[in-house]
mmCIF file of C-alpha atoms in Angstrom:
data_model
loop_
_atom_site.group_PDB
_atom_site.id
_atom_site.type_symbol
_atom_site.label_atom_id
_atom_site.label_comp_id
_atom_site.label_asym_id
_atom_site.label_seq_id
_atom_site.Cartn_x
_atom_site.Cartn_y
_atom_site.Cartn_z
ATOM 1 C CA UNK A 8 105.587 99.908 126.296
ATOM 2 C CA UNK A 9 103.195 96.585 125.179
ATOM 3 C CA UNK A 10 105.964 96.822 121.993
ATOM 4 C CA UNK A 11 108.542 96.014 123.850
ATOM 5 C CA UNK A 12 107.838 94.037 126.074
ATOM 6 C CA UNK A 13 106.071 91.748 122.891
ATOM 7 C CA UNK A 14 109.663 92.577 120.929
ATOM 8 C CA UNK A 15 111.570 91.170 124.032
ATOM 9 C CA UNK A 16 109.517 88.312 124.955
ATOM 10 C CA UNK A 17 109.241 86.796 121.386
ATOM 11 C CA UNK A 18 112.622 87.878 120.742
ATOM 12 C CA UNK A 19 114.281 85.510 123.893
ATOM 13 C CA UNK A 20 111.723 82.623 122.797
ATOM 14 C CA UNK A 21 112.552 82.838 119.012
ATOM 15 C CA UNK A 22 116.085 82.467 119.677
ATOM 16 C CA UNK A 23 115.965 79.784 122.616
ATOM 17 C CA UNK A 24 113.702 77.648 119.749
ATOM 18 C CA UNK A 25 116.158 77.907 116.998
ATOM 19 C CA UNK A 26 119.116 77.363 119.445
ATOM 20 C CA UNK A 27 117.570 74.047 120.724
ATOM 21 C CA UNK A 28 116.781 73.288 116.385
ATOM 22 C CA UNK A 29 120.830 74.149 115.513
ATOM 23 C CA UNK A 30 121.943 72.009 119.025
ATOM 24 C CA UNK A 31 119.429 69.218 119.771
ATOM 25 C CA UNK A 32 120.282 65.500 118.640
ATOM 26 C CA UNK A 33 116.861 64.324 118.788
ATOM 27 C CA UNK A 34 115.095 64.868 114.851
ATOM 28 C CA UNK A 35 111.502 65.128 116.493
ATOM 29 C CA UNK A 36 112.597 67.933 118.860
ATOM 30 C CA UNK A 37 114.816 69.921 116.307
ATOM 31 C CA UNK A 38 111.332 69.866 114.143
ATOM 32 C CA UNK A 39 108.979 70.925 117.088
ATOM 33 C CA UNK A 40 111.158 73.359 118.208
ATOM 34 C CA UNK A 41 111.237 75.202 114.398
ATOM 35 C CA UNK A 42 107.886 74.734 114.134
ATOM 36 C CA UNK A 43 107.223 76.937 117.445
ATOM 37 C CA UNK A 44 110.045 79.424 116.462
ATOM 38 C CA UNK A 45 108.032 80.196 112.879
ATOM 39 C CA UNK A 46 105.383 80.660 115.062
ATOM 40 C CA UNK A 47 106.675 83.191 116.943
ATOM 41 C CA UNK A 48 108.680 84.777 114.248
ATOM 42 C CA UNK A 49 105.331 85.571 112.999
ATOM 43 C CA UNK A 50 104.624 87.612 115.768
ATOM 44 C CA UNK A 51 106.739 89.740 115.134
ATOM 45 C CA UNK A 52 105.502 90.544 111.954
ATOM 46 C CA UNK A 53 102.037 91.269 113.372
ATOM 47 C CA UNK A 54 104.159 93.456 115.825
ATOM 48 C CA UNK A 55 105.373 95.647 112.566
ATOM 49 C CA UNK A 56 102.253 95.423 111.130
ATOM 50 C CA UNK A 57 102.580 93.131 108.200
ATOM 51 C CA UNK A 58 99.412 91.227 108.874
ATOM 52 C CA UNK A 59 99.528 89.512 105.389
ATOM 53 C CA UNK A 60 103.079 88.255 106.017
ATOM 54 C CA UNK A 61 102.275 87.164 109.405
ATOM 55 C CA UNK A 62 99.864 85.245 108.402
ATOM 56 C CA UNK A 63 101.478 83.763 105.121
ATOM 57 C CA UNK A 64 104.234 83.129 107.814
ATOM 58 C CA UNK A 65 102.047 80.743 110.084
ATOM 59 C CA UNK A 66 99.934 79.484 107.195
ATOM 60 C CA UNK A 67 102.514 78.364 104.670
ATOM 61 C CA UNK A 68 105.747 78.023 106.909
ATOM 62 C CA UNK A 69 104.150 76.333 110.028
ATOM 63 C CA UNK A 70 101.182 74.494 107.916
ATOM 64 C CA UNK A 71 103.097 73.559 104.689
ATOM 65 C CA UNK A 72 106.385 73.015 105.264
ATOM 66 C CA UNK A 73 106.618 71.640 108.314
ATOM 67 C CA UNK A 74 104.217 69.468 107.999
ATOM 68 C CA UNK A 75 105.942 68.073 104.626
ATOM 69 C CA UNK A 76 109.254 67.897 106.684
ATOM 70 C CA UNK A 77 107.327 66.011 109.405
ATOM 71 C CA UNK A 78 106.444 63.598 106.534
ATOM 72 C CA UNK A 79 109.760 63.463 105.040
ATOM 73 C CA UNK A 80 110.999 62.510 108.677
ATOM 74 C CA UNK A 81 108.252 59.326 108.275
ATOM 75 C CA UNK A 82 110.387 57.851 105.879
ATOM 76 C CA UNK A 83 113.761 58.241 107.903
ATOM 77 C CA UNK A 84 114.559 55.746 110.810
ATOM 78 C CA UNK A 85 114.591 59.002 113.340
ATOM 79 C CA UNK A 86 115.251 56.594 116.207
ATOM 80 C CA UNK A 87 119.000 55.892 114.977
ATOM 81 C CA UNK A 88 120.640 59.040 115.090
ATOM 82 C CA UNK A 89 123.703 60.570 112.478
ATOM 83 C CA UNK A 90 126.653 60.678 114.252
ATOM 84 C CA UNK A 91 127.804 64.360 114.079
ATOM 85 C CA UNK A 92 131.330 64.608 115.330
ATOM 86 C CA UNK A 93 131.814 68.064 115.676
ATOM 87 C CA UNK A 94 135.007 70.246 115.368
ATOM 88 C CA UNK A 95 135.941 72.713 117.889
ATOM 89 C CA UNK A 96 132.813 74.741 118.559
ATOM 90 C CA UNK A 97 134.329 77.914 119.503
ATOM 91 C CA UNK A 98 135.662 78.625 116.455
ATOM 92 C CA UNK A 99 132.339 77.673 114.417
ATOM 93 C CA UNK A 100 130.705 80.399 116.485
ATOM 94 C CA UNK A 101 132.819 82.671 116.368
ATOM 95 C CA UNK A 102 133.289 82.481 112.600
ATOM 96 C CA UNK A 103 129.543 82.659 112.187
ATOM 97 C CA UNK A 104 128.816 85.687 114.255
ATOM 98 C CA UNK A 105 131.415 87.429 112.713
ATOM 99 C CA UNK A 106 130.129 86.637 109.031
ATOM 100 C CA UNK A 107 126.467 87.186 110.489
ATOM 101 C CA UNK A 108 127.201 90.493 111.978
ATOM 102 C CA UNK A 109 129.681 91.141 108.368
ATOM 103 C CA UNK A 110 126.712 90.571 106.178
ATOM 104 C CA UNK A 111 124.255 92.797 108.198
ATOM 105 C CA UNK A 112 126.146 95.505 108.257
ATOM 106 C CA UNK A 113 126.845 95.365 104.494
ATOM 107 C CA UNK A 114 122.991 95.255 103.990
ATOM 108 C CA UNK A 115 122.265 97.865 106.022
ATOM 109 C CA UNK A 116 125.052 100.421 105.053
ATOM 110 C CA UNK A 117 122.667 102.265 102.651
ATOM 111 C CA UNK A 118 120.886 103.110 105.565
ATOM 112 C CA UNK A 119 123.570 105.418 106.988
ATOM 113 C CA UNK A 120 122.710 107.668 103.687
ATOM 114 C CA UNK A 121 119.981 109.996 104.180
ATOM 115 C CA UNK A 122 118.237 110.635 100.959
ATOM 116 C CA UNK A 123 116.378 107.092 100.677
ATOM 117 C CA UNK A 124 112.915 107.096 99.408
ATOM 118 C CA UNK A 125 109.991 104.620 99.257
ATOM 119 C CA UNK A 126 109.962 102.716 95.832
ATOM 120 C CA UNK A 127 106.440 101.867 97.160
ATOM 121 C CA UNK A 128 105.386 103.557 99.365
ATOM 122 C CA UNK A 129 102.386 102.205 102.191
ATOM 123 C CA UNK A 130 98.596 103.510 101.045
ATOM 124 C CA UNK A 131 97.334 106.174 103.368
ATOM 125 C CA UNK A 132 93.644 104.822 104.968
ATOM 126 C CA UNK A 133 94.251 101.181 103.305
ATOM 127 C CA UNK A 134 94.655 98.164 105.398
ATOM 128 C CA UNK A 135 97.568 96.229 105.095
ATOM 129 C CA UNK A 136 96.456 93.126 103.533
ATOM 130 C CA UNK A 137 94.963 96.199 100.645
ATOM 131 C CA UNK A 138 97.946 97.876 100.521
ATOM 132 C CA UNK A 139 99.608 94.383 100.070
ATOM 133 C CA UNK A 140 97.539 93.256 97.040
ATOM 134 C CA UNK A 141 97.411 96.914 95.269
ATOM 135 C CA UNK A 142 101.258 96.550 95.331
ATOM 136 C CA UNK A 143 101.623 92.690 94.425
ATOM 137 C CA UNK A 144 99.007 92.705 91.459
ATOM 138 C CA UNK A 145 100.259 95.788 89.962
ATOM 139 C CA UNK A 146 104.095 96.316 90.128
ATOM 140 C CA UNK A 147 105.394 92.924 91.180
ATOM 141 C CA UNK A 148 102.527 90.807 88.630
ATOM 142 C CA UNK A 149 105.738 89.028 86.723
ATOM 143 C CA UNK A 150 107.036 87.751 89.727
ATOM 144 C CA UNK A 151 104.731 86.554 91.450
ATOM 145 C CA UNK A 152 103.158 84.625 88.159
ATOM 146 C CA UNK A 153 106.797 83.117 88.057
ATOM 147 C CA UNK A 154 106.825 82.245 91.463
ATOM 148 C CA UNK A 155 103.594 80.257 90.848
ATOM 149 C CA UNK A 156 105.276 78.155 88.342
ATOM 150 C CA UNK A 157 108.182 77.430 89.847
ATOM 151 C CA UNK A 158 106.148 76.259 92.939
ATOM 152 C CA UNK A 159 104.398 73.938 90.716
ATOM 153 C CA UNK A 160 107.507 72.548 88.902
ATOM 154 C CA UNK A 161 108.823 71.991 92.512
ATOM 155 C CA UNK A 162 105.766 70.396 93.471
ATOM 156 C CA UNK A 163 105.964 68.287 90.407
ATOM 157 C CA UNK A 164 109.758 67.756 90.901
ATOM 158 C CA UNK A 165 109.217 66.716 94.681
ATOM 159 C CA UNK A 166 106.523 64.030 93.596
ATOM 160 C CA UNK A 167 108.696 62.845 90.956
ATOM 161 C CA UNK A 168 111.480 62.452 92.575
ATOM 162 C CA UNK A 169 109.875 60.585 95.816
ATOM 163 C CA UNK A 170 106.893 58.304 93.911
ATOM 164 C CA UNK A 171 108.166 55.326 93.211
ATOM 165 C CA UNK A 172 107.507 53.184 89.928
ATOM 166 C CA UNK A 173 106.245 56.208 88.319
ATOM 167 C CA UNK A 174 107.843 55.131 84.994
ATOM 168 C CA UNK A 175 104.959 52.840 84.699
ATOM 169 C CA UNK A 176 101.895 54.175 83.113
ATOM 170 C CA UNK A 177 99.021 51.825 83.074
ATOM 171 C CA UNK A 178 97.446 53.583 80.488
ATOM 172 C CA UNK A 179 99.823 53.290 77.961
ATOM 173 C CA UNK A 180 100.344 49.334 78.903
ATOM 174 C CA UNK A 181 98.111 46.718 76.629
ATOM 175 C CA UNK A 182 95.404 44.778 79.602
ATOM 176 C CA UNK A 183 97.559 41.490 79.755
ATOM 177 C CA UNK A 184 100.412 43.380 81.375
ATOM 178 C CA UNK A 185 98.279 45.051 84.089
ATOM 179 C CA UNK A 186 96.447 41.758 84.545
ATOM 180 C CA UNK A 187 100.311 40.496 84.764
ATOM 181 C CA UNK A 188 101.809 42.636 87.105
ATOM 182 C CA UNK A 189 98.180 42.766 89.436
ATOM 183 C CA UNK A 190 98.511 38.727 89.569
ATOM 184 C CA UNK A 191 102.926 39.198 90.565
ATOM 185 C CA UNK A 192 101.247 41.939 93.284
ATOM 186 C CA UNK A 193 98.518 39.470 94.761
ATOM 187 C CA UNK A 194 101.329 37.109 95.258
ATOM 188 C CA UNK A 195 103.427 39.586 96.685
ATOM 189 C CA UNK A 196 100.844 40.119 99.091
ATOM 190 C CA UNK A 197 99.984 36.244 99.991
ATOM 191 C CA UNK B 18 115.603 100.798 125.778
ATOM 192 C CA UNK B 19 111.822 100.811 126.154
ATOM 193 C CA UNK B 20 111.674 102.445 122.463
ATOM 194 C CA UNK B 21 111.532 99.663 119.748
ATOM 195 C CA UNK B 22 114.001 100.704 116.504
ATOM 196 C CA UNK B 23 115.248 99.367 113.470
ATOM 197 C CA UNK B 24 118.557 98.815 114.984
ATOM 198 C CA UNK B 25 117.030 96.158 117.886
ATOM 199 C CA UNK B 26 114.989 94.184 114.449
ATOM 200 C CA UNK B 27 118.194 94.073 113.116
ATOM 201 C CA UNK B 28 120.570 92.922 116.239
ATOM 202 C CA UNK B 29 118.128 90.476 116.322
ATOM 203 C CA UNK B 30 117.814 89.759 112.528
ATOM 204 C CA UNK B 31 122.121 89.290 113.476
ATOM 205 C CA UNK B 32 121.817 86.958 116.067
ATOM 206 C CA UNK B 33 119.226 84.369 114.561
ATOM 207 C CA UNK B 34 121.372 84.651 111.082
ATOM 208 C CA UNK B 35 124.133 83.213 113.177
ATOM 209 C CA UNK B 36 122.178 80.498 114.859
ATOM 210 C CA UNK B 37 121.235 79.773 111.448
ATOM 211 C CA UNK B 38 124.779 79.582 110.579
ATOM 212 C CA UNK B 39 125.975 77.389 113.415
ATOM 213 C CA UNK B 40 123.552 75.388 112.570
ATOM 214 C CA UNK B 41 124.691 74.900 108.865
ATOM 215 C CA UNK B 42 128.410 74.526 109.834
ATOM 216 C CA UNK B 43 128.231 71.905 112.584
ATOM 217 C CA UNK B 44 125.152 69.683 111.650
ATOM 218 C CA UNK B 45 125.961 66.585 109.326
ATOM 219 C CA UNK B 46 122.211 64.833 109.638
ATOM 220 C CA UNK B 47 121.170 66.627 106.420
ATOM 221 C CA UNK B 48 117.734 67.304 107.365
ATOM 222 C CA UNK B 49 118.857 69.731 110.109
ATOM 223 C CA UNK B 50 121.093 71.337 107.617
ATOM 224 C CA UNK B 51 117.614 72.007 105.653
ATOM 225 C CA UNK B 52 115.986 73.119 108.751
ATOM 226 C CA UNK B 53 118.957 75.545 109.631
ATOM 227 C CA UNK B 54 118.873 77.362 105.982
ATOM 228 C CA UNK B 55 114.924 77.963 107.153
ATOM 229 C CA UNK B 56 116.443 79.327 110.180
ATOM 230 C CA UNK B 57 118.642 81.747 107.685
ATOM 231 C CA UNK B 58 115.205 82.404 105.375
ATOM 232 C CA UNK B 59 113.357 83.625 108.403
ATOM 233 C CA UNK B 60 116.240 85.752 110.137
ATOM 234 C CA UNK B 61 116.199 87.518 106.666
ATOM 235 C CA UNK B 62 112.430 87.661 106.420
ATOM 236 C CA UNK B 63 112.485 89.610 110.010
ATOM 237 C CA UNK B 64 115.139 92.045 108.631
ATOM 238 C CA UNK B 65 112.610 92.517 105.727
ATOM 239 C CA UNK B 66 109.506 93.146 107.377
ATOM 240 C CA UNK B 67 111.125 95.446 110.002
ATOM 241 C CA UNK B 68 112.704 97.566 107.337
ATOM 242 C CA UNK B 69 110.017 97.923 105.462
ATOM 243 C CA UNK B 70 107.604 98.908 108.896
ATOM 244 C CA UNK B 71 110.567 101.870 109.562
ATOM 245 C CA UNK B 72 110.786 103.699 105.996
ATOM 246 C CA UNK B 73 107.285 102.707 105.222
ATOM 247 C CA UNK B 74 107.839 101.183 101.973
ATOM 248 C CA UNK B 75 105.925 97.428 101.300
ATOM 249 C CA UNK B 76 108.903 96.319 98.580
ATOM 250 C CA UNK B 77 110.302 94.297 102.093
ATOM 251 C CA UNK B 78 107.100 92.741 102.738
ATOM 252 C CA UNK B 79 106.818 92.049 98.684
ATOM 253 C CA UNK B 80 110.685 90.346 98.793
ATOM 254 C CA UNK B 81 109.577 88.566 102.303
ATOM 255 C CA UNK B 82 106.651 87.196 100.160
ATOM 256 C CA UNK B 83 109.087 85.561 97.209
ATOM 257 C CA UNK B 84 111.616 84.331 99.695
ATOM 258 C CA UNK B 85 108.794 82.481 101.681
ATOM 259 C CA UNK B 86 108.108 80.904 98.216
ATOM 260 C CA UNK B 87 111.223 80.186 97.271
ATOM 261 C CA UNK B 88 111.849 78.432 100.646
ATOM 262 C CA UNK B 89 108.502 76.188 100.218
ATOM 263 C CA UNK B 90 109.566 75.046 96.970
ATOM 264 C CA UNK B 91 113.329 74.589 98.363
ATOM 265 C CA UNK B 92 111.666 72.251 100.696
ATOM 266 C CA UNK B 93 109.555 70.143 97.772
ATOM 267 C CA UNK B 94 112.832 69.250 95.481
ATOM 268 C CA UNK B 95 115.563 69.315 98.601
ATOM 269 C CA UNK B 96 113.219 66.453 100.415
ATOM 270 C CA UNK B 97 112.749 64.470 97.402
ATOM 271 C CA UNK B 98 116.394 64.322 96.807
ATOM 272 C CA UNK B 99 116.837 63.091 100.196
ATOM 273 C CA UNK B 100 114.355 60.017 100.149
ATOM 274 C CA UNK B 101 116.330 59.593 96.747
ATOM 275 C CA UNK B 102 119.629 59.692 98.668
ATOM 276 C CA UNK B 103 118.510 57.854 101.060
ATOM 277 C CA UNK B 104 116.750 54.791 99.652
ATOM 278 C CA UNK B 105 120.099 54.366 97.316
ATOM 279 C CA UNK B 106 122.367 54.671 100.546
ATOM 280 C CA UNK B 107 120.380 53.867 103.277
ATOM 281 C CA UNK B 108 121.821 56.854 105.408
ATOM 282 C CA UNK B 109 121.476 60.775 105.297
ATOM 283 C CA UNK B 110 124.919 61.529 106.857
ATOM 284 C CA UNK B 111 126.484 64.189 104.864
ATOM 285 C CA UNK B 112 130.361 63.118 105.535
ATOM 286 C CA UNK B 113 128.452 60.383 103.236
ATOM 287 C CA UNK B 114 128.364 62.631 100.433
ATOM 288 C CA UNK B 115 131.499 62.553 98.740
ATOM 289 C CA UNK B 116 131.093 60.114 95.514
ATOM 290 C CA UNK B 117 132.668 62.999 93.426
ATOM 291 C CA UNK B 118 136.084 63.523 95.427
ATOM 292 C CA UNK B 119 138.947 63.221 93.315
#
């Protein structure tokens, strides 16, 4: 009873947010509203029991990422909008519900057979978060070391690609030339 | 109706995939094409987590996990190419984007 009314509830806000993301023309708004919508995505996943997700969810979604895209949006006049001509709608939407509702039902075909069984299945009398590390240290240890590095090469990627004058080093430049280029910066300044 | 299946996590998986597509195929202010493939990462994520709840088996929840990484570090390299983009052109309009047409 409580399920479903939780299911419906988050269900109508989750989409209203990511309809007002996918229609507003304001930047600030589109990133509020996605912000709210993880939010409530993850409750849905406390709903189902994933507590580790849910939290992951709301920790690295809502804490990390949008508050990088909320500083990527610093450096972007937000004020003067793109101006998105738009084709006819109707046929946008219709072409992407029909591919949604194509690829779901290709995903979900195996499910119509009957003998599927739990590659891993959940620990009796262990808690989720348990169950969650038992599985993630043990049969999916490769992975998850190799999604560690590629986070870092896309953190060092991101800082790369955004810092600006990195090809400087000052410690590989002789003390005249950082005296030089502190002196051009002072006048810069004055 | 008052019973909560796999099939209503998945209508709904559905519907916010195709908000998330929309939002991909009509958007041309490139950072709300980035926030409408998070809209795709987290439809799938629900599909995920809901499947794995219904046959009891956490290798959902593990492939939720990796796709939540992937999208963080989607968001590191796809932002720094657009402050590239857009200190060289001074504009993140993706009709912009088409230096390479023949």
């Amino acid at each position: 009873m409580f399920e479903a009314i939780a299911f419906y509830l988050f269900a109508i806000l989750t989409i209203v947010m990511f309809y007002i993301v996918v229609t507003t023309k304001q930047a600030l708004f589109a990133l509020t509203a996605l912000a709210a919508g993880m939010i409530f995505i993850s409750a849905f996943f406390f709903i189902l029991g994933a507590d580790f997700l849910g939290v992951v969810q709301i920790i690295v979604y809502t804490g990390a990422v949008m508050a990088l895209y909320a500083f990527g949006m610093m450096f972007f006049d937000t004020t003067r909008e793109v101006k998105e001509k738009n084709g006819s709608s109707l046929i946008i939407m219709g072409l992407s519900i029909l591919s949604a509702v194509f690829v779901v039902a290709i995903f979900s075909a195996p499910i119509i057979g009957s003998n599927i069984e739990s590659l891993y299945p959940t620990i009796e009398g262990a808690t989720n978060s348990q169950s969650v590390g038992m599985v993630l240290f043990t049969k999916y240890l490769v992975p998850f070391e190799l999604a560690a590095v590629m986070l870092l090469v896309a953190m060092v990627a991101g800082i790369v690609l955004a810092g600006k004058k990195m090809d400087r080093s000052l410690t590989l430049m002789a003390e005249e030339e950082i005296l030089l280029s502190q002196e051009a910066n002072k006048k810069v300044i004055l | 109706m008052m019973e909560i299946g796999l099939t209503h996590y998945l209508i709904l998986a559905t519907i916010l995939f195709s908000i998330g597509l929309i939002g991909v195929m009509r958007r041309k202010n490139l950072l709300m094409l980035f926030f409408a493939t998070e809209i795709l990462l987290n439809a799938v994520n629900v599909g995920f987590a809901a499947i794995s709840h219904y046959y009891n088996d956490l290798t959902g929840q593990m492939f939720a996990f990796f796709i939540i990484a992937i999208a963080a570090s989607e968001v590191a390299v796809g932002l720094g190419l657009l402050i590239v983009w857009h200190k060289r052109n001074g504009n993140i309009n993706l009709d912009t984007m088409s230096s390479m047409r023949g």
